[in-house]
């Protein structure tokens, strides 16, 4: 990645930077400004807006930034229809018009699960999730939080099929 941007410091000065790589949690930049670990900055990239961040490390004209945590909003939660099980599974996920990709699913119930994502869908977007040995299930993204999402299956997994899935994952 070689993305041009700006860094705003707490003293009001700005500096041109280059984003070298990026993840959901932060990025690595090239900069001519001397930065120090723990320093608060704001990263601005064209057409992406400004992002609050903290310097994690800085040396030799590069720095690692950690994006500031977004304030937790209190989502409207409905009571759970069934207990979530603390199981981990590698599943295939597909967004409409996109290729399949593998993700980790956990907190699984017959009505849904949580997944760790690379390609983030929009809340409300329809997806297809496939557990090994089962046909793909249509699901809806209910919420997003960083690289995690909650998925609700359009049709809950039948109790007998869910028990077999638990045995496979167990």
XYZ file of C-alpha atoms in Angstrom:
170
model
C 0.000 0.000 0.000
C 1.253 3.499 -0.750
C -1.517 5.912 0.285
C -0.903 9.660 0.610
C -2.299 11.432 3.670
C -1.727 13.896 6.479
C -1.023 13.651 10.169
C -2.400 16.287 12.557
C -0.541 16.645 15.837
C -2.006 17.882 19.134
C -0.093 21.175 18.800
C -2.068 21.970 15.624
C 0.671 21.273 13.077
C 0.142 18.927 10.139
C 2.573 16.858 8.142
C 2.376 14.821 4.953
C 2.672 11.065 5.460
C 2.419 7.873 3.441
C 0.374 4.931 4.730
C 2.483 1.843 4.060
C 0.117 -0.844 5.318
C -3.142 -0.999 7.229
C -5.283 -3.336 9.331
C -8.550 -2.864 11.216
C -6.615 -1.930 14.356
C -4.022 0.455 12.947
C -1.450 1.218 10.288
C 2.242 1.787 9.554
C 3.225 5.159 8.126
C 6.292 6.846 6.685
C 6.792 10.325 8.135
C 9.398 13.068 8.399
C 7.999 14.206 11.767
C 9.533 12.860 14.939
C 6.865 10.962 16.859
C 6.954 9.205 20.214
C 5.088 6.207 21.606
C 1.811 7.149 23.284
C 1.436 10.422 21.346
C -2.113 11.208 20.183
C -2.463 12.087 16.467
C -5.156 12.331 13.852
C -4.661 10.545 10.519
C -6.386 12.026 7.467
C -6.510 10.228 4.128
C -8.244 11.697 1.072
C -11.921 10.644 0.847
C -11.581 8.581 4.036
C -11.983 11.293 6.712
C -9.930 11.770 9.872
C -9.167 8.960 12.292
C -8.009 9.427 15.895
C -4.948 7.303 16.636
C -2.101 6.811 19.082
C 1.532 6.206 18.177
C 2.523 2.696 19.247
C 6.146 2.888 18.041
C 8.329 5.203 15.956
C 11.796 4.748 14.454
C 13.781 5.427 11.274
C 11.117 7.630 9.628
C 8.297 5.161 10.223
C 5.655 4.792 12.917
C 2.964 2.341 13.922
C -0.403 3.870 14.728
C -3.212 2.231 16.699
C -6.656 3.565 15.860
C -8.526 4.910 18.881
C -11.377 2.714 20.044
C -14.772 3.905 18.900
C -17.110 4.777 21.745
C -19.304 1.855 22.654
C -22.890 2.502 21.765
C -25.605 0.592 23.517
C -27.133 -1.499 20.741
C -30.724 -2.562 21.083
C -30.482 -6.198 22.094
C -33.364 -8.584 22.027
C -33.392 -11.502 24.464
C -31.585 -14.542 23.086
C -33.768 -17.339 21.765
C -31.175 -19.949 22.716
C -27.854 -20.228 24.513
C -24.723 -19.410 22.533
C -22.019 -22.048 22.579
C -18.391 -21.094 22.875
C -17.173 -23.080 19.867
C -14.779 -22.035 17.131
C -15.144 -23.023 13.466
C -13.557 -22.149 10.132
C -16.404 -21.317 7.763
C -16.815 -20.001 4.246
C -18.552 -16.656 3.892
C -19.839 -15.067 0.693
C -21.206 -11.615 -0.004
C -23.484 -11.110 -3.037
C -21.417 -10.688 -6.178
C -18.131 -11.430 -4.381
C -15.885 -14.455 -4.017
C -15.978 -16.823 -1.040
C -13.502 -16.280 1.765
C -12.681 -18.215 4.940
C -13.411 -16.668 8.340
C -13.578 -17.789 11.967
C -17.030 -18.224 13.497
C -17.690 -18.461 17.227
C -20.459 -17.989 19.817
C -22.642 -20.232 17.693
C -26.365 -20.822 18.261
C -29.100 -22.214 15.999
C -30.111 -18.598 15.208
C -26.709 -17.090 14.432
C -23.055 -16.596 15.292
C -20.229 -14.089 15.515
C -17.537 -13.964 12.828
C -14.141 -12.311 12.421
C -14.013 -10.598 9.039
C -11.577 -9.268 6.506
C -14.132 -7.949 4.006
C -16.654 -5.994 6.103
C -20.318 -6.066 5.064
C -22.832 -3.350 5.866
C -25.264 -3.863 8.740
C -28.366 -5.464 7.233
C -26.450 -6.928 4.267
C -27.376 -10.479 3.224
C -24.553 -13.051 3.325
C -24.158 -16.796 2.913
C -22.244 -18.755 5.554
C -21.197 -22.369 5.029
C -20.119 -24.721 7.781
C -18.164 -27.720 6.483
C -20.562 -30.569 5.728
C -23.680 -28.373 5.588
C -25.265 -26.406 2.788
C -24.798 -22.634 2.854
C -27.115 -20.686 5.162
C -28.447 -17.261 4.279
C -27.660 -14.770 7.043
C -27.955 -11.071 7.783
C -25.228 -8.896 9.344
C -26.875 -7.531 12.522
C -23.984 -5.477 13.899
C -20.339 -4.619 13.233
C -17.662 -3.925 15.833
C -14.134 -3.543 14.489
C -13.317 -6.731 12.588
C -16.192 -8.661 14.177
C -19.806 -9.020 13.135
C -22.937 -10.667 14.431
C -24.825 -12.763 11.909
C -28.438 -13.883 12.205
C -29.422 -16.874 10.113
C -32.506 -16.182 7.980
C -33.751 -19.679 8.866
C -32.481 -21.093 12.175
C -30.591 -24.380 12.032
C -32.887 -27.291 12.873
C -32.181 -28.713 16.367
C -31.109 -32.140 15.042
C -28.780 -30.601 12.441
C -27.395 -28.227 15.077
C -26.577 -31.180 17.359
C -24.658 -32.860 14.502
C -22.817 -29.600 13.823
C -21.848 -29.402 17.500
C -20.441 -32.942 17.361
C -18.306 -32.008 14.344
C -17.046 -28.806 15.955
C -16.764 -30.280 19.446
